[in-house]
């Protein structure tokens, strides 16, 4: 067996286990769906991953700062390079129609409700 | 003797201990760094050429951030307003963690910097301020004849 093939799955698992920052989020719900905003400063579009797997929504991003040569950190409040946060989606949300936008370090996710879960007005007739 | 009791190393040890405990209990530090000074979170680094300050201030118009240097102190201030929930009466707020409102953070700079040459750039929600050191303060190599 090739040793490299043994190493890479382990390395991938190791990366997902690496301690990560928990981004601050806001979650708003309206009649047609849910909007999630997440603060991910330092994450560019290429280094962001939003995944829906079954009921699980996971947001992961990697911080990429332009650090000059010879930089010595003297004080750090952001001490990790990854962000990760996982949410569980409820049944009435439409996994296939999740849309995402990243703007100036803020991720906006829109998760619509499936058609039949949207509120319908039932008319009450006077007989 | 008293001086050495409160030396920088003690604070370093405490900080290290705190971080080790966070690691041991699996507690992730808040991105907003509430426990250590609030919004925006700051990282500071030194290079031979400059002092570099990174402020993690996502989702803001760069023109709404004020960066000032006065008497050797760098002040980063501004205001962040967030998206209001849409949908009127039917809307609900389930999680509300992101900072909103006015912010102000202060970093004291070393004596050997040149405030007039400072530059600031905003990208992907990170404000990066560079304050170059004075020419005379930079390390110089002296040739041995």
XYZ file of N, CA and C in Angstrom:
816
model
N 0.835 -1.201 0.000
C 0.000 0.000 0.000
C 0.874 1.257 0.000
N 0.402 2.225 -0.714
C 1.152 3.473 -0.769
C 0.956 4.243 0.537
N 2.064 4.728 1.048
C 1.973 5.390 2.342
C 1.201 6.706 2.277
N 1.290 7.374 1.131
C 0.622 8.660 1.003
C -0.890 8.545 1.144
N -1.440 7.459 0.588
C -2.890 7.307 0.677
C -3.322 7.052 2.117
N -2.422 6.482 2.904
C -2.736 6.307 4.323
C -2.755 7.640 5.056
N -1.858 8.508 4.639
C -1.667 9.757 5.393
C -2.768 10.776 5.114
N -3.189 10.896 3.838
C -4.063 12.032 3.523
C -5.436 12.018 4.225
N -6.122 10.878 4.350
C -7.399 10.942 5.069
C -7.213 11.358 6.529
N -6.121 10.869 7.123
C -5.824 11.248 8.502
C -5.593 12.752 8.614
N -4.856 13.275 7.648
C -4.543 14.707 7.670
C -5.822 15.530 7.541
N -6.733 15.055 6.692
C -7.995 15.775 6.508
C -8.816 15.741 7.796
N -8.818 14.573 8.440
C -9.560 14.464 9.697
C -8.926 15.359 10.769
N -7.594 15.377 10.741
C -6.863 16.190 11.714
C -7.225 17.667 11.549
N -7.334 18.092 10.281
C -7.640 19.499 10.004
C -9.027 19.862 10.515
N -9.987 18.914 10.393
C -11.339 19.233 10.833
C -11.439 19.191 12.349
N -10.470 18.549 12.999
C -10.492 18.486 14.460
C -9.716 19.641 15.088
N -8.945 20.327 14.278
C -8.142 21.453 14.756
C -9.058 22.473 15.439
N -8.674 22.967 16.626
C -9.564 23.913 17.300
C -9.844 25.130 16.423
N -11.085 25.557 16.418
C -11.461 26.641 15.513
C -12.183 27.739 16.279
N -12.192 28.930 15.688
C -12.959 30.039 16.231
C -14.436 29.807 15.949
N -15.286 30.261 16.855
C -16.726 30.146 16.635
C -17.225 31.520 16.189
N -17.637 31.648 14.931
C -18.068 32.970 14.468
C -19.372 33.413 15.131
N -19.490 34.702 15.391
C -20.751 35.250 15.921
C -21.776 35.258 14.793
N -23.002 34.863 15.105
C -24.045 34.838 14.083
C -25.320 35.524 14.567
N -26.118 35.966 13.610
C -27.493 36.389 13.859
C -28.379 35.526 12.980
N -29.498 35.077 13.529
C -30.435 34.284 12.740
C -31.816 34.926 12.811
N -32.335 35.294 11.671
C -33.663 35.903 11.583
C -34.586 34.971 10.810
N -35.829 34.905 11.236
C -36.795 34.090 10.499
C -37.964 34.957 10.074
N -38.403 34.758 8.836
C -39.637 35.401 8.401
C -40.541 34.339 7.786
N -41.623 34.748 7.197
C -42.629 33.793 6.726
C -42.075 32.831 5.684
N -41.130 33.291 4.854
C -40.703 32.434 3.754
C -39.374 31.732 4.003
N -38.707 32.030 5.095
C -37.453 31.330 5.329
C -36.615 31.919 6.452
N -35.359 31.465 6.481
C -34.431 31.885 7.535
C -33.234 32.572 6.898
N -32.799 33.663 7.519
C -31.590 34.336 7.065
C -30.558 34.261 8.184
N -29.359 33.810 7.834
C -28.288 33.707 8.817
C -27.155 34.640 8.404
N -26.670 35.439 9.347
C -25.517 36.306 9.094
C -24.381 35.824 9.999
N -23.198 35.639 9.438
C -22.061 35.198 10.250
C -20.868 36.124 10.026
N -20.234 36.531 11.121
C -19.032 37.361 11.038
C -17.816 36.473 10.783
N -17.221 36.619 9.617
C -16.040 35.820 9.284
C -14.923 36.727 8.772
N -14.447 37.650 9.600
C -13.438 38.588 9.097
C -12.160 37.858 8.702
N -11.604 38.242 7.558
C -10.351 37.660 7.089
C -10.535 36.463 6.185
N -11.796 36.073 5.959
C -12.058 34.912 5.099
C -12.457 35.405 3.708
N -11.735 34.927 2.687
C -12.102 35.301 1.321
C -13.023 34.226 0.758
N -13.630 34.524 -0.374
C -14.604 33.614 -0.969
C -13.998 32.227 -1.236
N -12.733 32.214 -1.645
C -12.090 30.940 -1.996
C -11.859 30.060 -0.773
N -11.792 30.685 0.397
C -11.456 29.914 1.592
C -12.660 29.664 2.495
N -13.833 29.885 1.924
C -15.064 29.661 2.692
C -15.762 28.421 2.172
N -16.260 27.596 3.077
C -17.060 26.462 2.615
C -18.351 26.388 3.413
N -19.464 26.312 2.697
C -20.781 26.164 3.310
C -21.331 24.847 2.799
N -21.629 23.926 3.709
C -22.083 22.607 3.280
C -23.366 22.209 3.965
N -24.270 21.619 3.195
C -25.484 21.058 3.774
C -25.416 19.560 3.555
N -25.398 18.803 4.654
C -25.326 17.345 4.562
C -26.442 16.786 5.429
N -27.495 16.330 4.795
C -28.650 15.871 5.567
C -29.247 17.044 6.330
N -29.295 16.915 7.650
C -29.855 17.975 8.484
C -28.803 18.966 8.956
N -27.571 18.730 8.555
C -26.475 19.508 9.129
C -25.986 20.586 8.168
N -25.962 21.811 8.678
C -25.390 22.928 7.917
C -24.061 23.272 8.569
N -22.979 23.175 7.821
C -21.705 23.563 8.428
C -21.046 24.685 7.647
N -20.522 25.616 8.426
C -19.846 26.784 7.865
C -18.398 26.700 8.306
N -17.483 26.705 7.352
C -16.064 26.665 7.692
C -15.321 27.686 6.860
N -14.359 28.332 7.476
C -13.580 29.308 6.729
C -12.168 29.371 7.265
N -11.270 29.778 6.391
C -9.877 29.900 6.816
C -9.455 31.350 6.712
N -8.834 31.822 7.781
C -8.360 33.195 7.848
C -7.104 33.337 7.003
N -7.096 34.296 6.116
C -5.885 34.547 5.344
C -5.531 36.019 5.471
N -4.531 36.309 6.281
C -4.089 37.694 6.429
C -2.775 37.862 5.674
N -2.596 39.063 5.117
C -1.317 39.339 4.468
C -0.324 39.724 5.549
N 0.534 38.779 5.904
C 1.496 39.059 6.960
C 2.860 39.365 6.335
N 3.444 40.503 6.707
C 4.753 40.836 6.141
C 5.842 39.923 6.705
N 6.950 39.854 5.985
C 8.083 39.043 6.451
C 8.601 39.588 7.778
N 9.012 38.696 8.626
C 9.646 39.108 9.872
C 8.682 39.645 10.900
N 7.388 39.366 10.730
C 6.407 39.861 11.688
C 6.432 38.997 12.954
N 6.562 39.696 14.080
C 6.508 38.978 15.350
C 5.237 39.364 16.072
N 4.329 38.403 16.297
C 3.087 38.767 16.985
C 3.378 39.200 18.419
N 2.796 40.309 18.843
C 3.018 40.744 20.215
C 1.739 40.675 21.033
N 0.592 40.631 20.377
C -0.684 40.572 21.090
C -1.719 39.996 20.138
N -2.467 39.011 20.589
C -3.436 38.401 19.669
C -4.724 38.029 20.378
N -5.826 38.549 19.900
C -7.142 38.138 20.385
C -7.748 37.095 19.459
N -7.313 37.114 18.207
C -7.742 36.077 17.268
C -6.541 35.152 17.092
N -6.572 34.036 17.811
C -5.384 33.196 17.875
C -5.482 31.924 17.063
N -6.521 31.838 16.240
C -6.661 30.632 15.435
C -6.913 31.008 13.993
N -6.671 30.049 13.113
C -6.747 30.374 11.691
C -8.037 29.896 11.035
N -8.836 29.130 11.770
C -10.055 28.607 11.160
C -11.288 29.034 11.938
N -12.378 29.170 11.194
C -13.683 29.370 11.799
C -14.491 28.112 11.536
N -15.300 27.695 12.480
C -16.197 26.587 12.199
C -17.448 26.707 13.055
N -18.587 26.472 12.448
C -19.831 26.449 13.210
C -20.826 25.549 12.489
N -21.535 24.754 13.261
C -22.450 23.767 12.688
C -23.848 23.997 13.253
N -24.840 23.929 12.392
C -26.238 24.074 12.800
C -27.041 22.874 12.318
N -28.133 22.587 13.021
C -29.039 21.538 12.577
C -30.261 22.198 11.954
N -30.600 21.767 10.751
C -31.734 22.362 10.045
C -33.007 21.596 10.377
N -34.104 22.307 10.482
C -35.367 21.615 10.734
C -36.000 21.215 9.397
N -37.032 20.369 9.493
C -37.580 19.688 8.319
C -38.166 20.621 7.263
N -38.765 21.726 7.705
C -39.484 22.549 6.729
C -38.554 23.431 5.898
N -37.245 23.358 6.147
C -36.324 24.192 5.374
C -35.874 23.467 4.114
N -35.767 24.228 3.046
C -35.457 23.643 1.744
C -33.942 23.621 1.528
N -33.365 22.435 1.716
C -31.901 22.303 1.635
C -31.359 22.613 0.247
N -32.187 22.359 -0.756
C -31.712 22.514 -2.134
C -31.620 23.977 -2.555
N -32.265 24.845 -1.795
C -32.336 26.233 -2.257
C -31.570 27.210 -1.375
N -30.556 26.708 -0.674
C -29.747 27.581 0.178
C -28.894 28.479 -0.715
N -28.938 29.779 -0.457
C -28.056 30.662 -1.221
C -27.142 31.407 -0.258
N -25.934 31.692 -0.710
C -24.935 32.294 0.166
C -24.237 33.458 -0.524
N -23.935 34.506 0.251
C -23.158 35.626 -0.267
C -22.162 36.050 0.798
N -20.965 36.409 0.364
C -19.936 36.859 1.311
C -19.534 38.275 0.941
N -19.677 39.170 1.896
C -19.374 40.564 1.614
C -18.645 41.189 2.796
N -17.410 41.633 2.563
C -16.596 42.274 3.598
C -16.576 41.479 4.906
N -16.353 40.187 4.767
C -16.194 39.353 5.948
C -17.495 38.944 6.616
N -18.634 39.246 5.993
C -19.915 38.817 6.546
C -20.587 37.859 5.561
N -20.903 36.659 6.061
C -21.604 35.673 5.246
C -23.103 35.839 5.470
N -23.854 35.922 4.378
C -25.313 35.970 4.461
C -25.861 34.712 3.803
N -26.578 33.916 4.585
C -27.158 32.676 4.076
C -28.666 32.800 4.105
N -29.286 32.434 2.990
C -30.747 32.454 2.944
C -31.219 31.018 2.762
N -32.043 30.546 3.683
C -32.569 29.181 3.588
C -34.090 29.284 3.528
N -34.664 29.107 2.324
C -36.122 29.246 2.217
C -36.841 28.023 2.797
N -38.082 28.225 3.153
C -38.902 27.100 3.605
C -39.483 26.408 2.380
N -39.732 25.115 2.480
C -40.341 24.423 1.349
C -41.744 24.990 1.149
N -42.170 24.987 -0.115
C -43.419 25.654 -0.492
C -44.579 25.369 0.454
N -44.825 24.069 0.715
C -46.028 23.743 1.494
C -45.904 24.146 2.967
N -44.682 24.465 3.393
C -44.521 24.875 4.794
C -44.748 26.376 4.975
N -44.843 27.094 3.856
C -45.066 28.531 3.975
C -46.514 28.795 4.391
N -46.709 29.807 5.188
C -48.048 30.034 5.728
C -49.062 30.319 4.624
N -50.216 29.748 4.773
C -51.291 29.987 3.826
C -52.452 30.582 4.600
N -53.053 31.523 4.019
C -54.173 32.133 4.703
C -55.429 31.322 4.401
N -56.109 30.932 5.454
C -57.348 30.172 5.263
C -58.508 31.132 5.445
N -59.233 31.229 4.396
C -60.320 32.196 4.441
C -61.508 31.659 5.238
N -62.024 32.469 6.085
C -63.177 32.038 6.879
C -64.426 32.657 6.246
N -65.267 31.793 5.796
C -66.474 32.309 5.146
C -67.613 32.409 6.144
N -68.365 33.400 5.946
C -69.552 33.537 6.799
C -70.704 32.855 6.071
N -71.294 31.881 6.736
C -72.361 31.139 6.055
C -73.724 31.730 6.392
N 12.495 44.168 44.244
C 11.888 42.857 44.451
C 10.411 42.864 44.075
N 9.725 43.941 44.531
C 8.306 44.054 44.206
C 8.127 44.123 42.695
N 9.052 44.858 42.084
C 8.992 44.999 40.627
C 9.013 43.666 39.917
N 9.865 42.777 40.387
C 9.986 41.500 39.690
C 8.760 40.618 39.919
N 8.079 40.872 41.024
C 6.868 40.102 41.311
C 5.800 40.364 40.251
N 5.755 41.605 39.784
C 4.769 41.959 38.775
C 5.405 42.118 37.401
N 6.394 41.319 37.158
C 7.081 41.425 35.882
C 6.169 40.936 34.761
N 6.548 41.276 33.552
C 5.743 40.873 32.400
C 5.613 39.356 32.297
N 6.642 38.675 32.765
C 6.635 37.220 32.622
C 5.481 36.574 33.369
N 5.123 37.161 34.508
C 4.011 36.616 35.288
C 2.725 36.688 34.470
N 2.511 37.833 33.820
C 1.300 37.977 33.007
C 1.322 37.015 31.823
N 2.523 36.825 31.316
C 2.641 35.874 30.213
C 2.276 34.482 30.666
N 2.735 34.136 31.858
C 2.440 32.811 32.408
C 0.934 32.639 32.608
N 0.312 33.698 33.142
C -1.131 33.642 33.383
C -1.897 33.487 32.079
N -1.436 34.239 31.094
C -2.093 34.181 29.788
C -1.967 32.786 29.188
N -0.771 32.243 29.319
C -0.514 30.900 28.806
C -1.410 29.891 29.515
N -1.494 30.039 30.851
C -2.318 29.142 31.656
C -3.773 29.216 31.214
N -4.237 30.459 31.002
C -5.627 30.661 30.584
C -5.885 29.980 29.245
N -4.926 30.126 28.342
C -5.115 29.531 27.028
C -5.078 28.010 27.109
N -4.205 27.503 27.981
C -4.126 26.047 28.140
C -5.424 25.505 28.710
N -6.004 26.248 29.649
C -7.257 25.799 30.252
C -8.384 25.835 29.228
N -8.394 26.894 28.417
C -9.406 26.956 27.356
C -9.288 25.766 26.442
N -8.029 25.414 26.128
C -7.795 24.277 25.258
C -8.250 22.983 25.907
N -7.952 22.843 27.210
C -8.270 21.611 27.925
C -9.772 21.387 28.022
N -10.529 22.480 28.159
C -11.973 22.343 28.294
C -12.705 22.514 26.972
N -11.942 22.709 25.920
C -12.560 22.827 24.608
C -13.363 24.097 24.420
N -13.027 25.145 25.195
C -13.759 26.406 25.054
C -13.104 27.224 23.938
N -13.895 27.621 22.960
C -13.339 28.462 21.912
C -13.475 29.919 22.333
N -12.423 30.703 22.165
C -12.556 32.112 22.515
C -13.532 32.805 21.576
N -14.276 33.730 22.097
C -15.235 34.450 21.271
C -14.492 35.270 20.228
N -15.038 35.294 19.031
C -14.437 36.081 17.965
C -14.483 37.562 18.325
N -15.431 37.931 19.141
C -15.542 39.336 19.516
C -14.583 39.699 20.644
N -13.957 38.679 21.204
C -12.935 38.941 22.213
C -13.470 39.710 23.404
N -14.730 39.494 23.767
C -15.379 40.250 24.832
C -14.547 40.282 26.109
N -14.039 39.116 26.468
C -13.304 39.017 27.718
C -12.042 39.871 27.695
N -11.580 40.188 26.520
C -10.301 40.892 26.457
C -10.417 42.228 25.763
N -11.545 42.861 25.846
C -11.567 44.233 25.379
C -12.656 44.604 24.396
N -13.391 43.656 23.850
C -14.545 44.015 23.050
C -14.338 44.017 21.561
N -15.196 44.770 20.888
C -15.231 44.793 19.431
C -14.535 46.045 18.920
N -13.784 45.954 17.841
C -13.356 44.734 17.153
C -12.175 44.056 17.843
N -12.049 42.735 17.617
C -10.891 42.017 18.134
C -9.635 42.557 17.450
N -8.541 42.588 18.195
C -7.297 43.146 17.657
C -6.153 42.144 17.729
N -5.331 42.149 16.707
C -4.032 41.481 16.756
C -2.971 42.536 16.461
N -1.853 42.453 17.178
C -0.786 43.423 16.967
C 0.521 42.669 16.751
N 1.305 43.120 15.795
C 2.595 42.485 15.543
C 3.658 43.529 15.229
N 4.898 43.145 15.426
C 6.024 44.040 15.150
C 6.913 43.447 14.079
N 7.379 44.294 13.177
C 8.428 43.872 12.257
C 9.507 44.959 12.347
N 10.689 44.688 11.809
C 11.741 45.716 11.906
C 11.331 47.020 11.229
N 10.432 46.942 10.248
C 10.056 48.143 9.497
C 8.863 48.893 10.083
N 7.974 48.175 10.757
C 6.713 48.821 11.139
C 6.024 48.080 12.281
N 4.994 48.753 12.833
C 4.078 48.108 13.768
C 2.801 47.827 12.977
N 2.300 46.602 13.063
C 1.130 46.201 12.287
C -0.022 45.910 13.227
N -1.157 46.553 12.981
C -2.345 46.317 13.796
C -3.439 45.782 12.893
N -4.044 44.658 13.286
C -5.149 44.059 12.532
C -6.406 44.162 13.373
N -7.420 44.829 12.853
C -8.695 44.937 13.563
C -9.736 44.141 12.788
N -10.414 43.210 13.474
C -11.383 42.319 12.826
C -12.759 42.952 12.913
N -13.076 43.772 11.906
C -14.284 44.583 11.945
C -15.095 44.342 10.661
N -15.763 43.172 10.589
C -16.438 42.787 9.347
C -17.734 43.546 9.095
N -18.091 43.625 7.815
C -19.386 44.164 7.435
C -19.560 45.637 7.704
N -18.573 46.432 7.352
C -18.679 47.865 7.602
C -18.132 48.600 6.384
N -18.678 49.757 6.123
C -18.188 50.589 5.030
C -16.834 51.178 5.460
N -15.764 50.954 4.651
C -14.439 51.437 5.076
C -14.430 52.925 5.435
N -15.267 53.711 4.776
C -15.252 55.144 5.065
C -15.872 55.447 6.428
N -16.528 54.462 7.028
C -17.146 54.674 8.341
C -16.205 54.308 9.492
N -14.977 53.886 9.143
C -14.003 53.563 10.194
C -13.060 54.754 10.351
N -12.886 55.205 11.576
C -11.932 56.283 11.819
C -10.667 55.715 12.446
N -9.547 56.085 11.848
C -8.258 55.662 12.378
C -7.477 56.920 12.689
N -7.115 57.100 13.945
C -6.401 58.313 14.348
C -5.192 57.940 15.194
N -4.153 58.736 15.055
C -2.992 58.561 15.928
C -2.742 59.888 16.619
N -2.774 59.835 17.931
C -2.545 61.064 18.681
C -1.677 60.756 19.883
N -0.596 61.470 19.997
C 0.332 61.317 21.120
C 0.722 59.852 21.338
N 1.052 59.202 20.256
C 1.545 57.831 20.370
C 0.480 56.790 20.635
N -0.783 57.167 20.480
C -1.864 56.214 20.699
C -2.684 56.090 19.413
N -2.881 54.850 18.993
C -3.692 54.591 17.804
C -5.125 54.324 18.253
N -6.069 55.059 17.672
C -7.472 54.892 18.032
C -8.246 54.436 16.804
N -8.948 53.321 16.940
C -9.810 52.818 15.861
C -11.247 52.918 16.352
N -12.072 53.700 15.642
C -13.442 53.872 16.114
C -14.397 53.905 14.935
N -15.665 53.777 15.239
C -16.677 53.799 14.193
C -17.977 53.251 14.715
N -18.849 52.919 13.781
C -20.149 52.404 14.171
C -20.543 51.294 13.209
N -21.084 50.215 13.764
C -21.573 49.142 12.903
C -23.072 48.997 13.118
N -23.817 49.133 12.028
C -25.253 48.899 12.125
C -25.560 47.630 11.367
N -26.456 46.824 11.905
C -26.750 45.525 11.324
C -28.072 45.528 10.582
N -28.251 44.486 9.780
C -29.461 44.296 9.001
C -30.641 44.102 9.955
N -31.685 44.844 9.758
C -32.886 44.659 10.567
C -33.656 43.466 10.021
N -34.347 42.716 10.906
C -35.129 41.590 10.408
C -36.197 42.082 9.444
N -36.359 41.342 8.348
C -37.392 41.708 7.387
C -38.626 40.856 7.645
N -39.723 41.245 7.096
C -40.912 40.401 7.207
C -41.912 40.888 8.231
N -41.613 42.017 8.842
C -42.597 42.647 9.724
C -43.019 41.781 10.894
N -44.321 41.628 11.047
C -44.872 40.961 12.229
C -44.514 39.485 12.314
N -44.338 38.862 11.148
C -44.085 37.425 11.154
C -42.633 37.088 11.459
N -41.777 38.097 11.581
C -40.357 37.800 11.727
C -39.996 37.510 13.184
N -38.923 36.753 13.344
C -38.435 36.424 14.678
C -36.914 36.451 14.649
N -36.321 36.832 15.770
C -34.864 36.793 15.887
C -34.515 35.612 16.786
N -33.823 34.625 16.238
C -33.514 33.421 17.012
C -32.163 33.509 17.705
N -31.182 34.039 16.989
C -29.851 34.182 17.585
C -29.391 35.611 17.292
N -28.848 36.248 18.307
C -28.420 37.639 18.153
C -27.089 37.810 18.882
N -26.001 37.509 18.187
C -24.680 37.531 18.839
C -23.770 38.620 18.300
N -24.079 39.101 17.103
C -23.130 40.004 16.463
C -23.189 41.400 17.074
N -22.014 42.014 17.138
C -21.917 43.342 17.749
C -22.599 44.384 16.883
N -23.346 45.277 17.536
C -23.841 46.421 16.786
C -23.729 47.670 17.656
N -23.501 48.796 16.998
C -23.390 50.052 17.716
C -22.008 50.672 17.547
N -21.719 51.634 18.399
C -20.441 52.339 18.292
C -19.337 51.529 18.950
N -18.142 51.602 18.367
C -16.998 50.922 18.969
C -15.791 51.845 18.982
N -14.854 51.509 19.850
C -13.645 52.306 19.968
C -12.583 51.452 20.633
N -11.461 51.292 19.968
C -10.373 50.531 20.580
C -9.073 51.305 20.432
N -8.197 51.114 21.401
C -7.000 51.938 21.513
C -5.765 51.044 21.629
N -4.724 51.396 20.896
C -3.458 50.663 20.985
C -2.356 51.683 21.213
N -1.536 51.486 22.240
C -0.431 52.432 22.414
C 0.756 51.962 21.583
N 1.343 52.914 20.876
C 2.415 52.600 19.935
C 3.770 52.858 20.587
N 4.804 52.154 20.125
C 6.141 52.447 20.656
C 6.609 53.840 20.232
N 7.691 54.320 20.853
C 8.157 55.691 20.605
C 8.816 55.865 19.243
N 9.296 54.768 18.664
C 10.125 54.937 17.468
C 9.338 54.914 16.159
N 8.012 55.094 16.201
C 7.247 55.064 14.956
C 7.004 56.465 14.408
N 6.634 56.503 13.132
C 6.390 57.768 12.457
C 4.896 57.851 12.104
N 4.086 58.499 12.942
C 2.632 58.509 12.724
C 2.235 59.106 11.383
N 3.022 60.052 10.879
C 2.669 60.718 9.624
C 2.711 59.757 8.444
N 3.456 58.657 8.578
C 3.605 57.727 7.460
C 2.681 56.514 7.584
N 1.740 56.564 8.520
C 0.862 55.411 8.735
C -0.061 55.193 7.548
N -0.356 53.925 7.256
C -1.308 53.598 6.195
C -2.328 52.604 6.727
N -3.527 52.615 6.127
C -4.571 51.681 6.551
C -5.264 51.118 5.330
N -5.595 49.833 5.393
C -6.315 49.177 4.291
C -7.371 48.256 4.874
N -8.477 48.115 4.148
C -9.587 47.280 4.615
C -9.872 46.220 3.578
N -9.852 44.957 4.002
C -10.093 43.867 3.051
C -10.731 42.686 3.765
N -11.758 42.114 3.177
C -12.460 40.952 3.738
C -12.850 41.161 5.203
N -13.158 42.378 5.559
C -13.585 42.636 6.930
C -12.470 42.814 7.936
N -11.229 42.907 7.447
C -10.107 43.136 8.364
C -9.453 44.468 8.025
N -9.341 45.324 9.032
C -8.638 46.590 8.857
C -7.187 46.381 9.262
N -6.285 46.721 8.349
C -4.871 46.551 8.645
C -4.214 47.923 8.675
N -3.649 48.277 9.830
C -2.979 49.569 9.967
C -1.482 49.310 10.113
N -0.709 50.018 9.311
C 0.749 49.907 9.391
C 1.330 51.234 9.810
N 2.098 51.230 10.871
C 2.771 52.454 11.286
C 4.273 52.205 11.186
N 4.925 52.785 10.163
C 6.358 52.510 9.954
C 7.223 53.059 11.093
N 8.324 52.395 11.305
C 9.297 52.910 12.281
C 10.122 54.004 11.623
N 10.647 54.907 12.432
C 11.505 55.954 11.892
C 12.773 55.323 11.330
N 13.260 55.956 10.276
C 14.443 55.435 9.588
C 15.574 55.160 10.580
N 15.795 56.079 11.498
C 16.928 55.960 12.428
C 16.743 54.788 13.391
N 15.469 54.370 13.593
C 15.213 53.326 14.581
C 15.312 51.930 13.979
N 15.368 51.855 12.647
C 15.427 50.538 12.022
C 16.804 49.917 12.201
N 16.853 48.611 12.299
C 18.164 47.976 12.463
C 19.022 48.219 11.233
N 20.283 48.537 11.448
C 21.183 48.801 10.320
C 22.373 47.874 10.389
N 22.753 47.452 9.227
C 23.891 46.559 9.152
C 25.129 47.394 8.892
N 26.149 47.131 9.678
C 27.382 47.894 9.505
C 28.452 46.978 8.937
N 28.983 47.390 7.814
C 30.008 46.564 7.180
C 31.318 46.631 7.944
N 31.931 45.491 8.101
C 33.236 45.452 8.764
C 34.300 45.563 7.684
N 35.142 46.551 7.826
C 36.163 46.791 6.802
C 37.326 45.809 6.973
